[in-house]
């Protein structure tokens, strides 16, 4: 092993550890790792930036725009409402949900599909007294199934396609992955309707859990006529920096003020609603004229009224809120929302709300004001899993143009009339010229944090290939699997890629494993195509952890799941996908 190989492997090891520990956002960790390799002279500036010009990267950015217009048209809302229907048999409803979601995810960004369906599923489950945990994880899995059927099903497929073109290969055809993806999806759906359904836990929702325990974290204080705080602002009264409590609402006659601004003046008779550590309420008892309502039957349902609504939100992997406390994030003023409670690992964090440092997957119960939707505006900081208004009515003109553009793009690329990136440019041009989308809206739909993560990952892959680290790993793998057949080598590639996917991210795993897979093929004197197809499927077949795929993280908290639930349900599903992938790849390629 050379010094350069040792440096590259050390950087990757440290990077992986930092990603697992979630010390910063993934794109920051990977970008920092590439910077280290650049400063150490392992890669050049051009090599560090090569990912930004990769064809797969450009295609991903364009597809974000196309998917955004389809979502904006309201068409998805109409489809989503019809999926569940009025059925009462859970497993039949599960089938009705998983099949269309798999189909839609093959051609569209799966995150909005999952987020929109969640609220409908939870409502249906509430009406039929069925635990939503029986449906939310299958919803995420169905989205993953669909992504493995087409070239545009997931960004990972496009990344692999781009890497192939960059290395002088033909690239993937639009439906080439379907040879593996369709049989695997069918078996996956059958598994989820039978064994998987039995293995899924029966959990209540977070909102139900919070209703039951509301007296443990909600406190009501009444301002009496002789109170020393009357006429003072919230800040002047010292109610902004209490030890364990956080003021979320003022009830004044029939008016509700939420979230409460620091300049709001306190009046006689105000009912002050606090959340946090109720045992620290003694601090308020020392203020003259504040009466603690010890017998109050206050619960979270009573907090919402008029424009104030309770919504649930899941903190994303790429949130700017991560690793800072709620107070440091100025959450109240930034989003016109007060955080009532934070759930992590299906337990409410028993701490002062303002001091809680947020992590990916945290579920926030928010009491939102009238400006919340405008300020949130599809932010990447968190996913809303509650409806805050009635779905937009379908825009028939925009819907027809959006679908026509999407279909045209697929057909042009499928019949090799244009390359995929050229077809995507044509689709976006149609949408812009028809005024279905403006430049400002385009910027809103392009997920720059995802692009940065993927582009930075290219630098890691280049370092692995350039220093010979990929060849060194492949040579050692050949030694280990020397007595194995082609199937044995494919299994090793699948397992390694899948493990990387579960602990870092799917696109980064694909970029890192690509040079290793091709080097292994060269060492074995075999065609690299079987290894690349196996790598592409394994990189997105993330079923075993909530952090491996963004839709798994979205349903984690709202479904009331624990880490072990993913392992219990996901491991058999992963084995099914591995067996199907390796068997078909060995036969076809």
XYZ file of C-alpha atoms in Angstrom:
589
model
C 0.000 0.000 0.000
C 1.439 3.398 -1.006
C 1.316 6.532 1.157
C -1.263 8.095 -1.187
C -3.555 5.052 -0.926
C -3.220 5.200 2.858
C -4.156 8.900 2.879
C -7.225 8.348 0.674
C -8.478 5.406 2.747
C -7.885 7.362 5.974
C -9.843 10.375 4.677
C -12.720 8.112 3.559
C -12.743 6.312 6.933
C -12.882 9.607 8.855
C -15.527 10.967 6.453
C -17.700 7.876 6.963
C -17.373 8.156 10.751
C -18.398 11.835 10.641
C -21.394 11.000 8.444
C -22.526 8.243 10.803
C -22.158 10.546 13.831
C -24.007 13.325 11.968
C -21.602 16.029 13.147
C -22.632 18.243 10.206
C -24.781 18.109 7.089
C -23.675 15.386 4.610
C -22.747 17.780 1.809
C -20.518 19.755 4.185
C -18.687 16.637 5.405
C -18.107 15.280 1.882
C -17.066 18.717 0.542
C -14.614 19.097 3.433
C -13.159 15.646 2.706
C -12.609 16.577 -0.954
C -10.959 19.817 0.162
C -8.551 17.845 2.366
C -7.624 15.609 -0.585
C -7.124 18.725 -2.718
C -4.876 20.443 -0.159
C -2.819 17.274 0.272
C -2.199 17.193 -3.488
C -4.055 13.913 -4.040
C -6.407 15.507 -6.580
C -6.164 18.676 -8.667
C -8.661 21.586 -8.561
C -10.067 20.438 -11.930
C -10.592 16.915 -10.563
C -12.205 18.245 -7.383
C -14.713 20.215 -9.484
C -15.293 17.622 -12.211
C -18.549 16.410 -10.671
C -20.212 19.779 -11.308
C -19.907 19.330 -15.086
C -20.871 15.657 -15.181
C -23.789 14.909 -17.515
C -25.640 12.984 -14.820
C -25.433 15.998 -12.492
C -26.837 18.379 -15.113
C -29.659 15.918 -15.846
C -30.557 15.662 -12.147
C -30.851 19.464 -11.897
C -33.129 19.574 -14.957
C -35.319 16.742 -13.657
C -35.820 18.619 -10.381
C -37.443 21.368 -12.449
C -39.685 18.997 -14.454
C -40.803 17.183 -11.286
C -41.446 20.523 -9.576
C -43.835 21.653 -12.304
C -45.738 18.336 -12.196
C -46.066 18.756 -8.425
C -47.098 22.421 -8.770
C -49.822 21.588 -11.300
C -51.919 19.881 -8.612
C -52.098 16.642 -10.604
C -50.402 14.616 -7.864
C -52.981 15.765 -5.325
C -55.763 14.426 -7.535
C -54.019 11.068 -8.031
C -53.165 10.775 -4.342
C -56.781 11.320 -3.253
C -57.983 8.470 -5.481
C -55.349 5.916 -4.455
C -56.781 4.809 -1.110
C -60.429 4.974 -2.120
C -63.056 3.792 0.347
C -61.632 0.337 0.973
C -61.669 -1.133 4.452
C -59.406 -4.180 4.011
C -55.906 -3.070 5.132
C -53.872 -5.383 2.893
C -55.927 -4.563 -0.177
C -55.498 -0.861 0.567
C -51.762 -1.505 1.003
C -51.685 -3.011 -2.507
C -53.678 -0.092 -3.926
C -51.151 2.259 -2.357
C -47.881 0.498 -3.210
C -48.527 -0.275 -6.895
C -49.295 3.309 -8.063
C -46.612 4.802 -5.806
C -44.068 2.430 -7.343
C -45.250 3.457 -10.800
C -45.136 7.202 -10.087
C -41.730 7.002 -8.403
C -40.260 5.432 -11.522
C -40.631 8.785 -13.299
C -40.800 11.423 -10.567
C -39.060 12.682 -7.465
C -40.330 10.332 -4.739
C -40.061 12.764 -1.805
C -43.161 14.890 -2.643
C -45.127 11.711 -3.406
C -44.369 10.289 0.052
C -44.932 13.596 1.872
C -48.312 14.179 0.212
C -49.562 10.634 0.700
C -48.648 10.591 4.389
C -51.400 12.945 5.467
C -54.039 11.013 3.490
C -52.847 7.683 4.870
C -52.891 8.925 8.454
C -56.391 10.335 7.997
C -57.593 7.051 6.476
C -55.981 5.066 9.314
C -57.630 7.305 11.909
C -61.052 6.830 10.292
C -60.618 3.038 10.167
C -58.849 2.710 13.549
C -55.730 1.181 11.996
C -52.205 2.035 13.061
C -50.474 4.225 10.418
C -47.224 2.375 11.172
C -48.664 -0.482 9.080
C -48.628 1.787 6.002
C -45.958 4.491 6.234
C -42.862 2.290 5.935
C -44.384 0.355 2.993
C -45.061 3.783 1.427
C -41.370 4.642 1.644
C -40.345 1.237 0.341
C -42.731 1.532 -2.635
C -41.075 4.834 -3.550
C -37.682 3.092 -3.463
C -39.014 0.196 -5.593
C -40.092 2.636 -8.302
C -36.782 4.441 -8.327
C -35.031 1.219 -9.333
C -37.106 0.674 -12.481
C -36.020 3.531 -14.774
C -32.948 5.614 -15.460
C -34.697 8.743 -14.127
C -36.229 6.976 -11.120
C -33.561 8.205 -8.724
C -30.581 10.547 -8.831
C -28.285 7.595 -8.098
C -29.132 5.948 -11.430
C -28.298 9.179 -13.218
C -25.017 9.471 -11.315
C -24.020 5.949 -12.372
C -25.088 6.758 -15.947
C -22.929 9.896 -15.893
C -19.929 7.973 -14.557
C -20.301 5.387 -17.325
C -20.336 8.080 -20.026
C -17.323 9.758 -18.410
C -15.415 6.466 -18.597
C -16.181 5.921 -22.279
C -19.019 3.440 -21.747
C -22.409 3.466 -23.440
C -24.435 4.435 -20.396
C -27.764 3.066 -19.188
C -30.882 2.916 -21.362
C -34.126 4.366 -19.984
C -35.654 1.000 -19.010
C -32.518 -1.145 -18.724
C -32.770 -1.352 -14.932
C -36.395 -2.516 -15.246
C -35.110 -6.002 -16.136
C -34.132 -6.256 -12.469
C -36.352 -3.553 -10.962
C -39.775 -4.849 -12.031
C -39.419 -8.472 -10.762
C -37.796 -7.206 -7.563
C -40.608 -4.679 -7.028
C -43.305 -7.337 -7.547
C -41.671 -9.650 -4.995
C -41.162 -6.695 -2.655
C -44.852 -5.750 -2.770
C -45.898 -9.375 -2.173
C -43.504 -9.558 0.789
C -44.875 -6.324 2.294
C -48.476 -7.546 1.945
C -47.708 -10.831 3.714
C -44.668 -11.351 5.950
C -43.725 -7.671 6.036
C -47.216 -6.620 7.131
C -47.045 -9.007 10.089
C -43.584 -7.747 11.072
C -44.632 -4.084 11.005
C -45.362 -2.693 14.489
C -48.681 -1.218 15.584
C -47.868 2.236 16.914
C -49.960 5.286 17.629
C -49.120 8.635 16.080
C -46.930 11.208 17.789
C -49.904 13.561 18.042
C -51.847 10.888 19.957
C -48.901 10.312 22.283
C -48.580 14.048 22.900
C -52.307 14.357 23.654
C -52.010 11.674 26.309
C -49.003 13.289 27.966
C -49.827 16.973 27.408
C -50.032 17.697 31.165
C -46.381 16.669 31.429
C -45.142 19.487 29.205
C -47.931 22.115 28.890
C -48.545 24.686 31.611
C -51.082 27.517 31.858
C -50.453 30.722 33.787
C -53.087 33.439 34.339
C -52.103 37.115 34.672
C -54.048 38.570 37.646
C -55.092 42.259 37.888
C -52.316 43.074 40.399
C -49.511 41.410 38.453
C -46.185 43.217 38.175
C -45.837 42.153 34.534
C -48.924 44.010 33.228
C -47.924 46.611 30.640
C -44.504 45.057 30.133
C -43.382 43.331 26.968
C -42.608 39.604 27.021
C -38.892 40.421 27.014
C -39.151 43.094 29.745
C -41.118 40.670 31.945
C -38.304 38.113 31.718
C -40.466 35.498 29.988
C -38.085 34.998 27.064
C -35.256 33.376 28.994
C -36.877 31.091 31.550
C -34.894 28.117 32.800
C -37.069 25.317 31.425
C -40.193 26.851 29.848
C -40.989 28.353 26.468
C -43.961 30.674 25.843
C -45.895 29.407 22.799
C -49.245 31.201 23.005
C -51.252 33.935 24.720
C -55.021 33.495 24.994
C -56.625 36.944 25.399
C -60.410 36.904 25.587
C -61.301 35.169 22.305
C -58.038 36.054 20.595
C -55.008 33.786 20.365
C -51.541 35.179 19.804
C -49.144 32.609 18.389
C -46.236 32.593 18.038
C -45.708 35.278 20.696
C -43.392 38.136 19.606
C -40.929 39.495 22.188
C -42.511 42.976 21.948
C -46.068 41.832 22.822
C -47.358 43.672 25.920
C -48.948 41.589 28.674
C -52.482 42.461 29.765
C -54.583 41.597 32.792
C -56.439 38.300 32.361
C -54.027 36.936 29.739
C -53.624 33.173 29.782
C -49.994 32.350 29.063
C -49.367 28.888 27.626
C -45.899 27.417 28.178
C -44.253 24.233 26.974
C -41.154 22.493 28.296
C -40.163 21.226 31.712
C -43.247 21.856 33.832
C -41.344 21.182 37.068
C -39.414 24.455 36.567
C -42.625 26.492 36.806
C -41.601 27.612 40.306
C -39.693 30.408 38.552
C -43.042 31.920 37.509
C -44.577 31.436 40.950
C -42.061 33.955 42.295
C -43.513 36.689 40.055
C -46.290 38.554 41.820
C -49.707 38.300 40.208
C -49.092 35.189 38.120
C -51.430 32.302 39.015
C -50.507 28.766 38.007
C -53.562 26.873 36.756
C -52.738 23.572 38.451
C -56.116 22.006 37.668
C -56.076 23.025 34.012
C -57.218 20.385 31.537
C -55.323 22.096 28.755
C -54.349 19.837 25.853
C -52.822 20.362 22.441
C -56.190 20.426 20.651
C -57.142 23.540 22.621
C -54.084 25.393 21.358
C -55.351 25.637 17.792
C -58.034 28.136 16.914
C -58.683 30.504 14.038
C -55.476 30.934 12.017
C -53.390 28.955 14.528
C -52.880 25.324 13.505
C -50.914 22.369 14.819
C -48.691 20.714 12.239
C -46.009 18.048 12.310
C -42.705 18.485 10.507
C -39.695 16.204 10.056
C -36.216 17.768 10.062
C -34.376 16.873 6.848
C -30.820 15.600 6.332
C -29.875 18.850 4.628
C -31.599 21.264 7.007
C -29.899 24.523 7.916
C -31.430 24.041 11.382
C -29.157 21.103 12.217
C -26.617 21.196 15.040
C -27.999 24.462 16.424
C -30.563 24.967 19.169
C -34.100 26.066 18.351
C -33.367 29.413 19.994
C -30.166 29.908 17.977
C -32.169 29.225 14.820
C -34.650 32.011 15.697
C -37.328 29.497 14.758
C -40.235 31.581 16.018
C -39.447 34.674 13.957
C -38.064 32.785 10.959
C -41.146 30.625 10.400
C -43.958 32.317 12.370
C -44.248 29.108 14.373
C -43.768 28.014 17.969
C -42.284 24.591 18.699
C -44.614 22.816 21.139
C -42.648 19.554 21.436
C -39.802 17.653 19.798
C -39.857 13.868 19.346
C -36.732 11.801 18.742
C -36.675 8.006 18.562
C -40.394 7.941 19.427
C -39.847 9.800 22.708
C -40.509 13.421 23.566
C -37.308 15.262 24.441
C -37.832 16.430 28.004
C -35.889 19.652 27.911
C -36.433 23.361 27.493
C -37.611 23.744 23.901
C -35.230 26.587 23.076
C -32.195 24.561 24.174
C -32.918 21.481 22.044
C -30.281 20.952 19.333
C -32.000 19.490 16.281
C -30.950 16.322 14.441
C -32.126 14.743 11.150
C -35.397 12.872 11.599
C -36.563 14.883 14.623
C -40.329 15.421 14.555
C -41.472 18.910 15.505
C -44.994 19.635 16.697
C -45.537 23.235 15.606
C -48.178 25.772 16.518
C -48.128 27.900 13.386
C -49.376 31.379 12.642
C -50.982 32.776 9.491
C -47.641 33.601 7.827
C -46.148 30.143 8.325
C -46.893 28.734 4.871
C -45.520 31.808 3.103
C -42.311 31.747 5.149
C -41.834 27.989 4.875
C -42.579 27.920 1.119
C -41.235 24.428 0.403
C -38.125 24.977 2.531
C -35.533 22.199 2.583
C -35.227 22.571 6.360
C -38.088 20.185 7.102
C -40.854 18.185 5.460
C -44.440 18.938 6.451
C -46.376 15.771 7.208
C -49.642 17.504 8.089
C -51.936 19.338 5.711
C -51.981 23.039 6.479
C -54.620 23.847 3.917
C -56.842 22.196 1.338
C -54.883 20.823 -1.627
C -54.556 23.116 -4.607
C -57.145 22.622 -7.300
C -55.738 21.020 -10.389
C -54.500 23.444 -13.056
C -55.606 21.532 -16.168
C -53.510 23.552 -18.626
C -50.333 23.356 -16.566
C -50.994 19.705 -15.804
C -51.345 18.765 -19.485
C -48.191 20.642 -20.491
C -46.208 19.181 -17.564
C -47.225 15.595 -18.339
C -46.681 16.105 -22.071
C -43.178 17.432 -21.396
C -42.375 14.500 -19.108
C -43.673 11.904 -21.596
C -41.871 13.611 -24.489
C -38.618 13.562 -22.537
C -38.985 9.842 -21.761
C -39.827 8.930 -25.370
C -37.023 11.024 -26.882
C -34.474 9.414 -24.566
C -35.941 5.887 -24.786
C -35.774 5.768 -28.597
C -32.318 7.396 -28.645
C -33.608 10.363 -30.640
C -31.827 12.587 -28.111
C -29.557 11.891 -25.168
C -31.260 12.083 -21.779
C -29.700 15.431 -20.924
C -30.791 16.867 -24.298
C -34.311 15.499 -23.805
C -34.430 17.055 -20.323
C -33.338 20.423 -21.760
C -36.155 20.220 -24.319
C -38.688 19.415 -21.558
C -37.547 22.368 -19.416
C -37.569 24.682 -22.447
C -41.206 23.720 -23.172
C -42.174 24.429 -19.563
C -40.443 27.824 -19.568
C -41.792 28.928 -22.961
C -45.335 27.880 -21.995
C -44.943 29.912 -18.773
C -45.570 26.866 -16.598
C -42.557 27.875 -14.530
C -40.581 31.056 -13.926
C -36.828 31.372 -13.308
C -37.545 32.101 -9.627
C -39.581 28.914 -9.298
C -36.844 26.960 -11.052
C -34.375 27.995 -8.352
C -36.853 26.900 -5.699
C -37.191 23.380 -7.082
C -33.509 22.671 -7.735
C -32.162 21.010 -4.589
C -28.691 22.564 -4.535
C -27.649 20.707 -1.368
C -28.241 17.368 -3.123
C -26.251 18.509 -6.159
C -23.380 19.687 -3.938
C -23.275 16.341 -2.148
C -23.218 14.343 -5.379
C -20.714 16.632 -7.118
C -18.379 16.510 -4.110
C -18.603 12.708 -4.060
C -17.018 12.650 -7.516
C -13.797 13.979 -6.008
C -13.714 11.023 -3.613
C -14.253 8.584 -6.494
C -11.506 10.213 -8.571
C -9.071 9.968 -5.627
C -9.857 6.258 -5.240
C -9.164 5.628 -8.917
C -6.212 7.995 -9.408
C -4.128 6.765 -6.452
C -4.759 3.125 -7.203
C -6.786 2.709 -3.994
C -9.704 1.237 -5.960
C -7.390 -1.260 -7.683
C -5.746 -2.125 -4.343
C -9.176 -2.795 -2.761
C -10.232 -4.812 -5.828
C -7.040 -6.920 -5.735
C -7.632 -7.751 -2.081
C -11.263 -8.555 -2.831
C -10.175 -10.889 -5.635
C -7.905 -12.679 -3.161
C -10.824 -13.111 -0.763
C -13.334 -14.238 -3.417
C -10.798 -16.107 -5.559
C -12.631 -19.388 -5.125
C -16.003 -17.771 -5.758
C -17.867 -17.679 -9.048
C -19.124 -14.526 -10.762
C -22.161 -14.726 -8.480
C -19.878 -14.553 -5.448
C -18.197 -11.372 -6.736
C -21.554 -9.769 -7.524
C -22.758 -10.542 -3.997
C -19.651 -8.883 -2.548
C -20.209 -5.737 -4.671
C -23.902 -5.675 -3.709
C -23.214 -6.052 0.021
C -20.420 -3.469 0.127
C -22.449 -0.891 -1.804
C -25.558 -1.559 0.267
C -23.650 -1.162 3.534
C -22.186 2.154 2.345
C -25.688 3.277 1.313
C -27.124 2.556 4.750
C -24.433 4.490 6.628
C -23.803 7.420 4.268
C -26.018 8.265 1.261
C -26.980 6.383 -1.881
C -25.413 8.711 -4.452
C -22.165 9.048 -2.481
C -22.034 5.255 -2.104
C -22.469 4.795 -5.861
C -19.700 7.276 -6.695
C -17.288 5.706 -4.196
C -18.019 2.124 -5.277
C -17.962 2.755 -9.048
C -14.146 2.729 -9.424
C -13.928 -0.286 -7.085
C -16.546 -2.220 -9.096
C -14.862 -1.484 -12.438
C -11.428 -2.306 -11.008
C -12.770 -5.624 -9.700
C -14.181 -6.423 -13.155
C -10.801 -5.651 -14.739
C -8.929 -7.759 -12.163
C -11.307 -10.651 -12.846
C -11.081 -10.144 -16.607
C -14.847 -9.706 -16.824
C -17.283 -7.287 -18.475
C -17.882 -4.374 -16.032
C -21.593 -4.075 -16.955
C -22.870 -6.772 -14.507
C -20.941 -5.108 -11.693
C -22.295 -1.656 -12.579
C -25.944 -2.836 -12.749
C -25.506 -4.580 -9.378
C -23.943 -1.426 -7.955
C -26.795 0.791 -9.234
C -29.502 -1.398 -7.681
C -27.633 -1.912 -4.381
C -26.955 1.828 -3.999
C -30.670 2.682 -3.817
C -32.107 -0.496 -2.269
C -31.964 1.032 1.203
C -34.416 -0.711 3.507
C -32.529 -1.441 6.758
C -32.011 1.995 8.353
C -33.982 5.239 8.542
C -30.933 7.288 7.497
C -30.018 5.437 4.289
C -32.762 7.011 2.163
C -34.611 10.300 2.636
C -38.133 8.806 2.435
C -37.208 6.312 5.185
C -36.244 9.280 7.362
C -39.472 11.148 6.553
C -41.716 8.313 7.835
C -39.455 7.438 10.801
C -40.955 9.769 13.405
C -44.545 10.113 12.120
C -44.817 6.315 11.910
C -43.613 5.907 15.489
C -40.925 3.490 14.312
C -37.811 2.443 16.157
C -34.481 1.574 14.542
C -35.119 -2.129 15.146
C -38.349 -1.973 13.097
C -36.342 -1.074 9.987
C -33.916 -3.902 10.653
C -36.669 -6.448 11.310
C -38.708 -5.574 8.210
C -35.879 -4.375 5.971
C -33.322 -7.190 6.233
C -35.545 -9.854 4.556
C -36.501 -7.295 1.901
C -32.819 -6.493 1.283
C -32.080 -10.189 0.891
C -34.926 -10.517 -1.632
C -33.503 -7.633 -3.660
C -29.971 -9.026 -3.494
C -31.024 -12.511 -4.642
C -33.181 -11.141 -7.498
C -30.487 -8.669 -8.598
C -27.562 -11.098 -8.568
C -29.584 -13.897 -10.228
C -30.956 -11.770 -13.079
C -27.702 -9.878 -13.634
C -25.812 -13.176 -13.845
C -28.306 -14.540 -16.394
C -28.758 -11.427 -18.563
C -25.398 -9.675 -18.506
